[in-house]
PDB file of C-alpha atoms and ligand atoms in Angstrom:
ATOM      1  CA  UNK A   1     -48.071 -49.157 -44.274  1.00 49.00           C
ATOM      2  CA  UNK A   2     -46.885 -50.162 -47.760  1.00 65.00           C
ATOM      3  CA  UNK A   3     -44.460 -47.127 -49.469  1.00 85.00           C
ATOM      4  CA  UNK A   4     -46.360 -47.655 -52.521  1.00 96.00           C
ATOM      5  CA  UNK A   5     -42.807 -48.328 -55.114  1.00 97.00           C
ATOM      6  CA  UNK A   6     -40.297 -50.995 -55.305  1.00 97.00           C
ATOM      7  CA  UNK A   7     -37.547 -51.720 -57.320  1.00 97.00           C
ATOM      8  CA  UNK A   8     -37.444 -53.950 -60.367  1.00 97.00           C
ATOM      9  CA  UNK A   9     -36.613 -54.384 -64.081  1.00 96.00           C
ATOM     10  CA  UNK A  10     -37.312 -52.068 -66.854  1.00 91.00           C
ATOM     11  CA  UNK A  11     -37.321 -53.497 -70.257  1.00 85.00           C
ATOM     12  CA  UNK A  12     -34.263 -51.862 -71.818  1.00 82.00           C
ATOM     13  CA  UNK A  13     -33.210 -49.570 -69.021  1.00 83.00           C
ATOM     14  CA  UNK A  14     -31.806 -51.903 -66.189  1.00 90.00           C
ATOM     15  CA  UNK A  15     -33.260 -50.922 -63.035  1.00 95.00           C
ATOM     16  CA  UNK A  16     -36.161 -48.477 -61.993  1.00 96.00           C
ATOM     17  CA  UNK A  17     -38.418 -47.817 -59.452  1.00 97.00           C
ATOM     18  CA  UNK A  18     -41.995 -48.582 -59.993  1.00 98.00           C
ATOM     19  CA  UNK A  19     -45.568 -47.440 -58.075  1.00 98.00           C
ATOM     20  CA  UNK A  20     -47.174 -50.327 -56.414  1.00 98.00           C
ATOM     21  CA  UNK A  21     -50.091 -48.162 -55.453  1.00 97.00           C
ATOM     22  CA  UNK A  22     -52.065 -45.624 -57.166  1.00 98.00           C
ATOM     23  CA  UNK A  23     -50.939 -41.765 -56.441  1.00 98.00           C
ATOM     24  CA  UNK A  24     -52.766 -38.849 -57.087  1.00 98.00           C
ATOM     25  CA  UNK A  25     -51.048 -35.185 -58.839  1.00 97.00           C
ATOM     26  CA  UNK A  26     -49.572 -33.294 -55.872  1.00 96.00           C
ATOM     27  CA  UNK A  27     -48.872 -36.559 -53.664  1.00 97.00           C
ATOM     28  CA  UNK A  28     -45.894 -37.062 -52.304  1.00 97.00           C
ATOM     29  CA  UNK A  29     -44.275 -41.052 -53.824  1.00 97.00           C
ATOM     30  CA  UNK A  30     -41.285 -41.174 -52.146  1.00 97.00           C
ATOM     31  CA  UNK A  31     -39.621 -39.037 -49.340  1.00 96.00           C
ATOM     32  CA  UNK A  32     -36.115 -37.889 -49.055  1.00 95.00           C
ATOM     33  CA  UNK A  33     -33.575 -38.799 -46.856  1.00 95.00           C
ATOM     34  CA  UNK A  34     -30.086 -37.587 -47.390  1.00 94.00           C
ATOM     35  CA  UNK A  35     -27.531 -40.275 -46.456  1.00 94.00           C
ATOM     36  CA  UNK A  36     -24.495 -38.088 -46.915  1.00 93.00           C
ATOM     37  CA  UNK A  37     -23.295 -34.621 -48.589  1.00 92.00           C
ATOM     38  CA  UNK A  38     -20.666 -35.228 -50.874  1.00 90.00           C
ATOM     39  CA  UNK A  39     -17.770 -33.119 -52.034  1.00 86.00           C
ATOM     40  CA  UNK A  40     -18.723 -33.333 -55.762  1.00 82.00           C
ATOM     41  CA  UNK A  41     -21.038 -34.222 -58.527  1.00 78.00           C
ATOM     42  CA  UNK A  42     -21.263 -37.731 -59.528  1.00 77.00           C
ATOM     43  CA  UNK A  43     -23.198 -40.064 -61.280  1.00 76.00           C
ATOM     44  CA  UNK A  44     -25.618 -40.637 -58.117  1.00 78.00           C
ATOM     45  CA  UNK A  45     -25.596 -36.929 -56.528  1.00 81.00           C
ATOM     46  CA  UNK A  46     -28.543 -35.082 -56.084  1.00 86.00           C
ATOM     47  CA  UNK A  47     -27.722 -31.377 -56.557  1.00 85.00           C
ATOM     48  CA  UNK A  48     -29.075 -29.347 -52.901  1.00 87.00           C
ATOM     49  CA  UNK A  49     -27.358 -26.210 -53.789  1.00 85.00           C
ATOM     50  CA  UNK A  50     -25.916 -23.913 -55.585  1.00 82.00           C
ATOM     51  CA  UNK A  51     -22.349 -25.619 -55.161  1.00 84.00           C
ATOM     52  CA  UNK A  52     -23.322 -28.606 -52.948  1.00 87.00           C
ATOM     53  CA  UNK A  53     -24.100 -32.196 -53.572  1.00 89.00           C
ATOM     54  CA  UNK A  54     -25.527 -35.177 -51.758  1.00 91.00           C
ATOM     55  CA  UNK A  55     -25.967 -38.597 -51.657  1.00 92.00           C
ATOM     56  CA  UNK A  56     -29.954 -39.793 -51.296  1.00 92.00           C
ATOM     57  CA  UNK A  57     -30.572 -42.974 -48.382  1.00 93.00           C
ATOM     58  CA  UNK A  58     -32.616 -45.691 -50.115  1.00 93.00           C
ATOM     59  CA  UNK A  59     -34.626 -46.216 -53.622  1.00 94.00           C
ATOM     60  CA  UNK A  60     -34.559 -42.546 -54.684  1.00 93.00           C
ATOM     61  CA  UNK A  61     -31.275 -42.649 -56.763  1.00 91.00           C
ATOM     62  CA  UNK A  62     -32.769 -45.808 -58.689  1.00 93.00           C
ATOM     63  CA  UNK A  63     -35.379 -43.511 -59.760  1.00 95.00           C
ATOM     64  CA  UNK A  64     -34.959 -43.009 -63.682  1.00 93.00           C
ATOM     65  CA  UNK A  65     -34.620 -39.848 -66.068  1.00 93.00           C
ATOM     66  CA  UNK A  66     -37.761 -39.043 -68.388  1.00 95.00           C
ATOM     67  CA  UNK A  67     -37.852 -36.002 -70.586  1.00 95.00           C
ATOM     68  CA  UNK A  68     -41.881 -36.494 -69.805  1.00 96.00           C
ATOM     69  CA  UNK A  69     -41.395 -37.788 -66.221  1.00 97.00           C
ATOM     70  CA  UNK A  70     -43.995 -38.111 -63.948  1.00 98.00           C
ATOM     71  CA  UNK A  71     -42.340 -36.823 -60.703  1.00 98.00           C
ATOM     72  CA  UNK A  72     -41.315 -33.541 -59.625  1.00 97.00           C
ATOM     73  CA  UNK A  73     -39.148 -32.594 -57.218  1.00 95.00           C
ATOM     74  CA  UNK A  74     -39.941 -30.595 -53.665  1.00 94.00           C
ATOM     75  CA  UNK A  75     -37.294 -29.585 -51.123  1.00 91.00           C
ATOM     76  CA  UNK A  76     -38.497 -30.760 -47.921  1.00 93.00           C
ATOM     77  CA  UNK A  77     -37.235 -30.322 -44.547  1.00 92.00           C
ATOM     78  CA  UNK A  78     -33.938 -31.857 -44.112  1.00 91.00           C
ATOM     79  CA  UNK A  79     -33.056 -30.257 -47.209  1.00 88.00           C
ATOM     80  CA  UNK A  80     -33.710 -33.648 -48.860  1.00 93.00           C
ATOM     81  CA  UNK A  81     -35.555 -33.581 -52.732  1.00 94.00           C
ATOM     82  CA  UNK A  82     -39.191 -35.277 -52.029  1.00 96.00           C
ATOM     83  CA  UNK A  83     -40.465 -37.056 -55.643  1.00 97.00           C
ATOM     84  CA  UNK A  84     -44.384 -35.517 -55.944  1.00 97.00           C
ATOM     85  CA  UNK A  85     -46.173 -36.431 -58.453  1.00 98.00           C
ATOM     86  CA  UNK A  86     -47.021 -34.355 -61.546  1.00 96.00           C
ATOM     87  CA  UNK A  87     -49.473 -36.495 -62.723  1.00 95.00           C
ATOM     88  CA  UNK A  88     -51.625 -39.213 -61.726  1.00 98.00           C
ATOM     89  CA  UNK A  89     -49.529 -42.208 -61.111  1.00 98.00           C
ATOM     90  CA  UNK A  90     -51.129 -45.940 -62.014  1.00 98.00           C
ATOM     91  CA  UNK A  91     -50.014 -48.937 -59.891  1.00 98.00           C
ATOM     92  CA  UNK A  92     -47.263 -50.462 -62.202  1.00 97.00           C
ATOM     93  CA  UNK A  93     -46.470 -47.273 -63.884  1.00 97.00           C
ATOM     94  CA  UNK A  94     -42.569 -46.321 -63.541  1.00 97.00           C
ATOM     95  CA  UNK A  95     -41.714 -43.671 -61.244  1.00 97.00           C
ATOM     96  CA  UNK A  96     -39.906 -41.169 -63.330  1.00 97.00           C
ATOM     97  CA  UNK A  97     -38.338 -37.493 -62.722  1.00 96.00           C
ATOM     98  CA  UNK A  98     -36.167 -35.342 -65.064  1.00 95.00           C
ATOM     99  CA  UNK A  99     -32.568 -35.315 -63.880  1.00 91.00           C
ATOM    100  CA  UNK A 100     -32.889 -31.558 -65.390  1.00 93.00           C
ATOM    101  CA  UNK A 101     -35.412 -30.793 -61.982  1.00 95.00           C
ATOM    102  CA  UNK A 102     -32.211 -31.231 -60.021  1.00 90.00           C
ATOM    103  CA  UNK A 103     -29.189 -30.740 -61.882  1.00 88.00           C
ATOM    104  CA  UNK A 104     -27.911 -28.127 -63.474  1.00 89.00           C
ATOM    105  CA  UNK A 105     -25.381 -29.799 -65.620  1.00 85.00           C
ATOM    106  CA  UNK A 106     -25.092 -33.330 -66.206  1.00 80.00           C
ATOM    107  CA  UNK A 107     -21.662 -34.745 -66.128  1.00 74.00           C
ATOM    108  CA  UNK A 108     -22.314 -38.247 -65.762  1.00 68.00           C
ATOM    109  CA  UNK A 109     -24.671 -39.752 -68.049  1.00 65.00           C
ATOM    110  CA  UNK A 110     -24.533 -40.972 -71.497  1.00 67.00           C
ATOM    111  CA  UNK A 111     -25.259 -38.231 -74.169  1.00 70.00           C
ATOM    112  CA  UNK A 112     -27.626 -39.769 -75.676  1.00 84.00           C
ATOM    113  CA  UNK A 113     -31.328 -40.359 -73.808  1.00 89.00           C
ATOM    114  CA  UNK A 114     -33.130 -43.724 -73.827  1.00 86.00           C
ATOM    115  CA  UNK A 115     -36.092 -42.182 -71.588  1.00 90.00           C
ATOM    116  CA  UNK A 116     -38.420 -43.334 -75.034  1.00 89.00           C
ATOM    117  CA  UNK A 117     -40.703 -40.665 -73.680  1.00 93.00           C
ATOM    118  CA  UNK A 118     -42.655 -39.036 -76.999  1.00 93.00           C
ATOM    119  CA  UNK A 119     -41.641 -35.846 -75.304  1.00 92.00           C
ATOM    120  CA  UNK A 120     -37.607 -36.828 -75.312  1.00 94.00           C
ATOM    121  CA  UNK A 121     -35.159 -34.299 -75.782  1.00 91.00           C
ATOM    122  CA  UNK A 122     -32.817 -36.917 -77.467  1.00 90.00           C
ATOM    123  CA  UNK A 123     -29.656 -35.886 -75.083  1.00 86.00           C
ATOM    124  CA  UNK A 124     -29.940 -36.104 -71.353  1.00 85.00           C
ATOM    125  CA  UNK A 125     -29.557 -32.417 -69.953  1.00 87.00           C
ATOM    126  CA  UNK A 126     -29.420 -30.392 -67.102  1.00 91.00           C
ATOM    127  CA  UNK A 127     -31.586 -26.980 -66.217  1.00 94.00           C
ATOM    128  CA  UNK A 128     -29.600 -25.300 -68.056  1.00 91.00           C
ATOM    129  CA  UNK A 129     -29.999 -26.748 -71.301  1.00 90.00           C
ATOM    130  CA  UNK A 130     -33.935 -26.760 -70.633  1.00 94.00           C
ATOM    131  CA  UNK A 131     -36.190 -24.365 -72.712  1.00 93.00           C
ATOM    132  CA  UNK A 132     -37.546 -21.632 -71.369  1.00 93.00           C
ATOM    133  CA  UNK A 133     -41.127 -23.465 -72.183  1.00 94.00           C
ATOM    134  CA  UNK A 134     -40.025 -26.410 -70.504  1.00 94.00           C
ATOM    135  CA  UNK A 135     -38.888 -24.664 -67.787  1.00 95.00           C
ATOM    136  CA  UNK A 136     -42.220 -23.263 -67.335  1.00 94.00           C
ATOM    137  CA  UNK A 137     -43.715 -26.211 -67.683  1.00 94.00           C
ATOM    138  CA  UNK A 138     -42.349 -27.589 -64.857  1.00 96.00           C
ATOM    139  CA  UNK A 139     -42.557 -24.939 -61.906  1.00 93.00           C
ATOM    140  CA  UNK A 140     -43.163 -26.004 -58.817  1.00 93.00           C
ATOM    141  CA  UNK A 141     -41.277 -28.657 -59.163  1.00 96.00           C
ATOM    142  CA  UNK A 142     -37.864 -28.595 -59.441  1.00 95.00           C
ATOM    143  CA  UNK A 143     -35.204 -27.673 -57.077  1.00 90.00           C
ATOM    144  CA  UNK A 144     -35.035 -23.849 -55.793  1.00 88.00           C
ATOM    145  CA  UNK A 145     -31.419 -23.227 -56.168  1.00 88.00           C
ATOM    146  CA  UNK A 146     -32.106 -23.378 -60.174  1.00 92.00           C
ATOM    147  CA  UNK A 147     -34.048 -20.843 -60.647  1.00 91.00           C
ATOM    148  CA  UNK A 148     -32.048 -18.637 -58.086  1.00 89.00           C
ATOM    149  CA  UNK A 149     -28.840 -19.499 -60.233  1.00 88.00           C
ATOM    150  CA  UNK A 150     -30.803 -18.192 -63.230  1.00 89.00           C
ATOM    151  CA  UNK A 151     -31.935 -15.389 -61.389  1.00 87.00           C
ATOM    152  CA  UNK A 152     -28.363 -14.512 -60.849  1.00 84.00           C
ATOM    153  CA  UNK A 153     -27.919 -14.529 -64.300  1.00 73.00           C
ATOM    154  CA  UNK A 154     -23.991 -16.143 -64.411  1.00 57.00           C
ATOM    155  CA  UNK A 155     -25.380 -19.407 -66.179  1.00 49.00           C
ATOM    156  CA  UNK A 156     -22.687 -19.249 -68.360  1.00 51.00           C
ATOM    157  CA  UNK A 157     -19.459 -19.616 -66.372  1.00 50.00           C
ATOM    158  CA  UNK A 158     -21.288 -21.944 -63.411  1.00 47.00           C
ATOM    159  CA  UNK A 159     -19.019 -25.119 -62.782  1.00 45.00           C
TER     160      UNK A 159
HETATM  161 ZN1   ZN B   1     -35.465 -38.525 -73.040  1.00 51.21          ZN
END
């Protein structure tokens, strides 16, 4: 069985992960694996909790940012972040996710977003900087731990 993405060049955007099948809204593209927890953020952690940060095995931290991505994110499991899509995914169509699905701040990436999505926000944030539209728009599909930390209501003074 073929994994249905593989890793090659975007025009503009070095690397990126791109569907080499077809996938349908709701299908899972690529499963998690957590290689390692880490002790902090950086520029390839994948925020699992409230505080705590890990490192993805595999193709999943080549996946890049879109302000109109076409991945969500689902907890599976091992506690690893499963990419599903959120739309119908063509074969050669870039595999994209919003960083915002998984992070609540963003501390390591350029401030200014080259996603070239018509939906871009202009500056790469995290959930918190999200609308309350967007953040609507994409439920279901980001991590849990978000909404709980909004739920707690201490978005300001979160690290
Ligand atoms: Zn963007």
């Amino acid at each position: 069985m073929t994994t249905g993405f593989e890793l090659r060049e975007t025009s503009g955007k070095g690397e990126g992960i791109f569907a080499t099948k077809s996938f349908k809204v709701g299908d899972i593209v690529m499963t998690g694996v957590i290689e390692k927890m880490l002790n902090g953020n950086h520029s390839h952690a994948s925020q699992v909790g409230e505080n705590e940060y890990a490192l993805h095995a595999g193709l999943i931290i080549k996946v890049n940012h879109s302000c109109g991505p076409n991945c969500g994110i689902s907890i599976n499991v091992t506690g690893a972040h499963d990419f599903v899509a959120m739309n119908d995914i063509s074969v050669n169509e870039e595999i994209t996710f919003d960083y915002a699905m998984r992070n609540y701040k963003i501390d390591y990436f350029p401030v200014k977003c080259m996603c070239g999505s018509i939906k871009c926000r202009d500056k790469v944030t995290g959930w918190q900087g999200l609308s309350s539209e967007k953040k609507r728009e994409y439920e279901g599909f980001v991590a849990l731990y978000l909404l709980e930390i909004d739920k707690a209501g201490y978005s300001q003074d979160i690290k």
